[in-house]
CSV table of C-alpha atoms in Angstrom, one decimal:
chain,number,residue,atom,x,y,z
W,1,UNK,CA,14.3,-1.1,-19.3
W,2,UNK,CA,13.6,-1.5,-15.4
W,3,UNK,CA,17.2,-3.2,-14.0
W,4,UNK,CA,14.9,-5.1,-11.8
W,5,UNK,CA,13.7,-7.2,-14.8
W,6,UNK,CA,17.4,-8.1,-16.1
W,7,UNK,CA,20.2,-9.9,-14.5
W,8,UNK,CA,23.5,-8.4,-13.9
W,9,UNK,CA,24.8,-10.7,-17.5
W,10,UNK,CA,22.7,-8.7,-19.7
W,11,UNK,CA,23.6,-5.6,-17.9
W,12,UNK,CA,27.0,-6.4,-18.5
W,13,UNK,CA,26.1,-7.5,-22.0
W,14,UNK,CA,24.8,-3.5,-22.1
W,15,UNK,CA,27.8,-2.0,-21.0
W,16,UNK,CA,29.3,-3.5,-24.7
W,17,UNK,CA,27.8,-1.1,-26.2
W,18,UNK,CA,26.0,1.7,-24.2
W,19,UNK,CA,26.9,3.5,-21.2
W,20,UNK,CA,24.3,5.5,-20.1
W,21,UNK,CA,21.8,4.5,-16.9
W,22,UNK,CA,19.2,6.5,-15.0
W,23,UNK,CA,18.8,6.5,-11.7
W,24,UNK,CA,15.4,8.5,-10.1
W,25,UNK,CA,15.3,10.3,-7.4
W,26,UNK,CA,12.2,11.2,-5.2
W,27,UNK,CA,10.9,11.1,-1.4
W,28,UNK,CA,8.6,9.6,0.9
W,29,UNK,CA,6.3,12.2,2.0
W,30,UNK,CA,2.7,13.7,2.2
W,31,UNK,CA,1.0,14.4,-0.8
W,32,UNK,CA,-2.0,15.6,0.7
W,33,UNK,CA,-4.7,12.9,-0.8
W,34,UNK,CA,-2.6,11.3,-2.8
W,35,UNK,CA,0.0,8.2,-2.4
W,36,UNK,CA,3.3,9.2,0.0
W,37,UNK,CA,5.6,7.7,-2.3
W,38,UNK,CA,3.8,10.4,-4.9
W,39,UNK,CA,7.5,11.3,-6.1
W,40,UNK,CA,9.5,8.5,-6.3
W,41,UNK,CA,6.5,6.6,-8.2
W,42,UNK,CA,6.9,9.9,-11.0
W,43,UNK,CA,10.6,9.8,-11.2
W,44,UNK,CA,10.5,6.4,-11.8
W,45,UNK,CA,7.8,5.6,-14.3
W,46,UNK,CA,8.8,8.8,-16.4
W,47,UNK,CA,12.4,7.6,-16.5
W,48,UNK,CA,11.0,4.2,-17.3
W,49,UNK,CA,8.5,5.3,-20.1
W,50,UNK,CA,10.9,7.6,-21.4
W,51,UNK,CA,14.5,4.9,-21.7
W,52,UNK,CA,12.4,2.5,-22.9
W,53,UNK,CA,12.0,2.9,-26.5
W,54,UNK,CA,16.1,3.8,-26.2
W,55,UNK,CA,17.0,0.8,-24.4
W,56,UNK,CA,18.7,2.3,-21.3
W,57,UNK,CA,18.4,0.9,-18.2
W,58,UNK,CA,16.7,2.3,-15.3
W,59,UNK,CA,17.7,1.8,-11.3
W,60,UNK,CA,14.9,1.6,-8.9
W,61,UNK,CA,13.9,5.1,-7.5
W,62,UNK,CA,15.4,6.1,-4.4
W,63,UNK,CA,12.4,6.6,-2.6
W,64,UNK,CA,13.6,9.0,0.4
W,65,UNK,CA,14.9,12.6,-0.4
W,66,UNK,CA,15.3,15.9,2.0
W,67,UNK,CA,11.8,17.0,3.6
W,68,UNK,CA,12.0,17.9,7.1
W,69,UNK,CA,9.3,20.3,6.7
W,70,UNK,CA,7.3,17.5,6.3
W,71,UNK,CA,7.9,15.3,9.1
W,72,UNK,CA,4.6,16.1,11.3
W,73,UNK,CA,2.7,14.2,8.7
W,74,UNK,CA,3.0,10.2,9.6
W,75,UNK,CA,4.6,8.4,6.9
W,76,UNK,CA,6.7,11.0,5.5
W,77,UNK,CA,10.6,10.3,5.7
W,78,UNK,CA,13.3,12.5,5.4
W,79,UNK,CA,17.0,12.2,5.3
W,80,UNK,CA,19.8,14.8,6.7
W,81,UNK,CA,21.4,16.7,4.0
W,82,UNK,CA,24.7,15.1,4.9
W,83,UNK,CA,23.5,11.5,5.0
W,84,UNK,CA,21.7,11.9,1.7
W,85,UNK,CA,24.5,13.6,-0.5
W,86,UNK,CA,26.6,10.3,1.0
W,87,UNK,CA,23.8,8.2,-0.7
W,88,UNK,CA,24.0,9.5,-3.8
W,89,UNK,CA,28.5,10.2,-3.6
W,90,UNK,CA,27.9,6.1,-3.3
W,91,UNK,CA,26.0,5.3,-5.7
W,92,UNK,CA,27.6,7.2,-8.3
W,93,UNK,CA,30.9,5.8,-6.9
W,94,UNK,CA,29.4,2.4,-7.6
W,95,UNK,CA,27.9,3.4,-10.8
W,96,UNK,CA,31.2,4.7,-12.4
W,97,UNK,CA,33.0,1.5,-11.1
W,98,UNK,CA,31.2,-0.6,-13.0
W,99,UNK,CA,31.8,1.2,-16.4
W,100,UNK,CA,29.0,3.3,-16.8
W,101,UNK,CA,29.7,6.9,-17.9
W,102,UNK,CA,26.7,9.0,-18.5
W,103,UNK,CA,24.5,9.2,-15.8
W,104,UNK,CA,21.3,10.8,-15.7
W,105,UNK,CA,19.2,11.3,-12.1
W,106,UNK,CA,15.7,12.4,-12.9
W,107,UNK,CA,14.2,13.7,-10.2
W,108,UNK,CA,10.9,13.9,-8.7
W,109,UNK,CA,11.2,16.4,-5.5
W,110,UNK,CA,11.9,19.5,-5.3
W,111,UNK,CA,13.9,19.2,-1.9
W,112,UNK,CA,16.5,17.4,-3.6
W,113,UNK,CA,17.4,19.6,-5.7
W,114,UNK,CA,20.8,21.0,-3.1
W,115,UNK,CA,22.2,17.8,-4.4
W,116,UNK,CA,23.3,19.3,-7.7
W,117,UNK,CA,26.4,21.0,-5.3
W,118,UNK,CA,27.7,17.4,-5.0
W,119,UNK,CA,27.7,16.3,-8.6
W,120,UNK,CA,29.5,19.4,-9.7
W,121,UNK,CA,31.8,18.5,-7.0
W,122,UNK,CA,32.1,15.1,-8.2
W,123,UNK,CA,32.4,15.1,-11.5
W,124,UNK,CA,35.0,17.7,-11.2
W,125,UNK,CA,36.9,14.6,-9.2
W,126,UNK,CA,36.4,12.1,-11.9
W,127,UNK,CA,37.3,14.6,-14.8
W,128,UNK,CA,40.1,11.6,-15.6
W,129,UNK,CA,37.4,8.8,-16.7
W,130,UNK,CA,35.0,11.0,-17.3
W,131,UNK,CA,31.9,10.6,-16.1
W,132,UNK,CA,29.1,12.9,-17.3
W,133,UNK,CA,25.9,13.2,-14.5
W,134,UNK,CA,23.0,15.1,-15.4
W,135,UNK,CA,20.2,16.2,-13.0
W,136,UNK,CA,16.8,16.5,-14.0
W,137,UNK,CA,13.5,17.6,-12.2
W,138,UNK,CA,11.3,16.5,-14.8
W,139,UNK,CA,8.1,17.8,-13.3
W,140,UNK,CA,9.3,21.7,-13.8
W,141,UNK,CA,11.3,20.9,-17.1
W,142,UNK,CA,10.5,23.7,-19.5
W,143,UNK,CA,8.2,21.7,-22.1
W,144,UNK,CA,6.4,19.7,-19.5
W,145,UNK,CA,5.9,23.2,-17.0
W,146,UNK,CA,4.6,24.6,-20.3
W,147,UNK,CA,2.4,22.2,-20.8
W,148,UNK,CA,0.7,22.0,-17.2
W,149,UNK,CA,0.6,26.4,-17.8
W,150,UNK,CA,-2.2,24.7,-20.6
W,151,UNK,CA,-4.5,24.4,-17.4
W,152,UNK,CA,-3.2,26.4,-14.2
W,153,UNK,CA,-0.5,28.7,-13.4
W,154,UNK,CA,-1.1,27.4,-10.1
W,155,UNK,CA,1.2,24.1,-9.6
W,156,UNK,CA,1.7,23.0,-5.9
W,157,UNK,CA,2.2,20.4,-3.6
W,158,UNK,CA,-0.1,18.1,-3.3
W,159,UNK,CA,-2.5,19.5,-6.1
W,160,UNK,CA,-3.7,18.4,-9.3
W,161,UNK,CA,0.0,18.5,-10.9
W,162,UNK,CA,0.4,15.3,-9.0
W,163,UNK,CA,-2.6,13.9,-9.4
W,164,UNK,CA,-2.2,11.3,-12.3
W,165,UNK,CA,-4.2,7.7,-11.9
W,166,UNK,CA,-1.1,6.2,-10.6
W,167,UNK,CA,-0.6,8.4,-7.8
W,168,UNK,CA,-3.9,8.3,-6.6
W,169,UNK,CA,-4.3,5.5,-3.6
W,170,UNK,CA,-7.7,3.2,-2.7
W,171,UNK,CA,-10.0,4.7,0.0
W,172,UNK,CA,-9.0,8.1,-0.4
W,173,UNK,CA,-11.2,10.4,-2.5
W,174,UNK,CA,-9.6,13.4,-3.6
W,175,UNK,CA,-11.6,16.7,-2.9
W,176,UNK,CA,-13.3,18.6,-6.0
W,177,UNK,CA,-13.1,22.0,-6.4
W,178,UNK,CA,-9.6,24.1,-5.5
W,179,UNK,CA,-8.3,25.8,-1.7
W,180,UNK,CA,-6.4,29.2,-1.5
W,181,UNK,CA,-2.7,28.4,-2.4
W,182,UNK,CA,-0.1,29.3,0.1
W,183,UNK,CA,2.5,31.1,-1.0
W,184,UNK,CA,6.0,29.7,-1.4
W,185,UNK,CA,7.6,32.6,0.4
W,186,UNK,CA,5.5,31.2,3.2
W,187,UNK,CA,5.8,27.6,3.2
W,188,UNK,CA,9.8,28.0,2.5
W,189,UNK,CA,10.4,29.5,5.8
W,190,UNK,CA,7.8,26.9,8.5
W,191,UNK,CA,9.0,24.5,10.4
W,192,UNK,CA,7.4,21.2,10.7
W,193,UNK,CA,4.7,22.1,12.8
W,194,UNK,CA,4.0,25.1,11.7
W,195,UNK,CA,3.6,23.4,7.9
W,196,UNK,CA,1.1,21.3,9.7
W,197,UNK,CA,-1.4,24.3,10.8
W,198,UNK,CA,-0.8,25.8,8.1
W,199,UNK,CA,-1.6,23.3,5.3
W,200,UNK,CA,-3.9,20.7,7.5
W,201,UNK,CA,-4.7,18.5,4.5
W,202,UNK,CA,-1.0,18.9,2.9
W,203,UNK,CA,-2.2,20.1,-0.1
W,204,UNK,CA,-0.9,23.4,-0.8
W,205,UNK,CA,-3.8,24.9,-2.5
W,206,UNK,CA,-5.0,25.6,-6.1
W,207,UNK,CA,-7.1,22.4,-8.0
W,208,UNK,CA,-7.8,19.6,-6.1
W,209,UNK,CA,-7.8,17.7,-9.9
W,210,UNK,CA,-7.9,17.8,-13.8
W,211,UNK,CA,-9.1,15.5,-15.9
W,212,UNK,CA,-7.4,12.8,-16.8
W,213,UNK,CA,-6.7,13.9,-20.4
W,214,UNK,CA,-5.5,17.2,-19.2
W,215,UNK,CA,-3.0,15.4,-16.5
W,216,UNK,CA,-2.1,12.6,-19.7
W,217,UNK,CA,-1.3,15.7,-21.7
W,218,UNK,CA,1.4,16.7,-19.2
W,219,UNK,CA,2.3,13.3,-18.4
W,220,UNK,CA,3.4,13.0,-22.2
W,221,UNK,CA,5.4,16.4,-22.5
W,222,UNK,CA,7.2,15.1,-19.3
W,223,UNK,CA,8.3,11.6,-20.9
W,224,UNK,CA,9.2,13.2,-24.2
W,225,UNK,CA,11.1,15.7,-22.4
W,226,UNK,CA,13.0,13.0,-20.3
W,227,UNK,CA,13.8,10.9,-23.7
W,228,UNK,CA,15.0,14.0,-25.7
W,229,UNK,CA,17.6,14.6,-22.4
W,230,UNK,CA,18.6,10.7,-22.7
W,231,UNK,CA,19.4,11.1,-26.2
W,232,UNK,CA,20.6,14.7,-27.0
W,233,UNK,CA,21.4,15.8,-23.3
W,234,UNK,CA,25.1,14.8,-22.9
W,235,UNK,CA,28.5,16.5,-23.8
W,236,UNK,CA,29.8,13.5,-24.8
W,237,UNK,CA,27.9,11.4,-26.9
């Protein structure tokens, strides 16, 4: 259940007999043809599709994430390292005050993934409550990576991984056909400006698309996948 369509009663009413929320994590940032909010719209409507059945609410995403890399394409945002492992110390500071003990960030971008430092660091602090904190990047989870290896072993930026009907924005029409992906070893090391020569559209190459039944087929390993972690992913049950 979104938080957004609950008041803070029946959250406390929740807290009688559950503790366990989800909060997403994703980024504003290119996505090549699709929408720039491309990851924090996945985090959150997998984390909503999958809690859903299980009753566990789900915080709004956090739509900005680490991508400095991506900053010579208008729109995209990016936070400092420092600022955003601040963010999330205080929102997990706030989330434990209020009672809630097993916390589950499912994230959408791969450039936040340095963040998993932090929560060892603070759970380690809050060993006396406990508070359990698990990080998940749903979009390279094992059964739903498997399940996009159905169609392509190439998965990048800005491809047809991303390109579900909800990520997809009016006036834009994606490209058919596939571009020469750039390697990872490459993009990892360019700086802003150089990531703009190098990937003009900001796709990073392979398939432009996939059907839709293809992309629903991944879309479904990657809620299932979410949902299993919800239920059986904890130490502490």
């Amino acid at each position: 259940m979104k938080i957004y369509d609950r008041n803070w009663m029946q959250i406390e009413d929740y807290l009688d007999h559950d503790d366990r929320i989800v909060l997403p994590v994703g980024s504003t940032e290119q996505h090549g043809y699709l929408s720039l909010g491309t990851d924090a719209i996945l985090a959150e409507r997998v984390a909503v599709e999958a809690a859903e059945p299980l009753g566990i609410p789900v915080l709004p995403a956090l739509p900005f994430g680490m991508s400095p890399y991506f900053t010579a394409y208008p729109g995209s945002m990016s936070l400092r390292m420092s600022t955003y492992i601040e963010v999330i110390r205080d929102l997990l500071d706030v989330i434990a005050g209020q009672g809630f003990r097993r916390v589950a960030l499912v994230n959408g971008h791969g450039g936040n993934a340095p963040i998993t430092g932090l929560i060892r660091e603070w759970t380690s602090v809050h060993r006396d409550e406990p508070v359990e904190v698990l990080f998940h990047s749903w979009y390279n989870a094992p059964q739903t990576a498997a399940a996009a290896s159905r169609f392509s072993d190439v998965q990048l930026h800005g491809g047809w991984v991303e390109n579900f009907a909800w990520t997809r924005v009016d006036g834009a029409e994606v490209p058919e056909g596939s571009i020469e992906p750039l390697p990872r070893e490459v993009t990892a090391s360019l700086s802003r400006i150089e990531m703009r020569t190098a990937s003009p559209d900001g796709s990073h190459g392979g398939d432009y698309g996939r059907p839709d039944a293809d992309m629903q087929t991944v879309w479904d390993a990657g809620v299932l996948e979410v949902r299993d972690l919800l239920e059986n992913g904890w130490i502490r049950k």
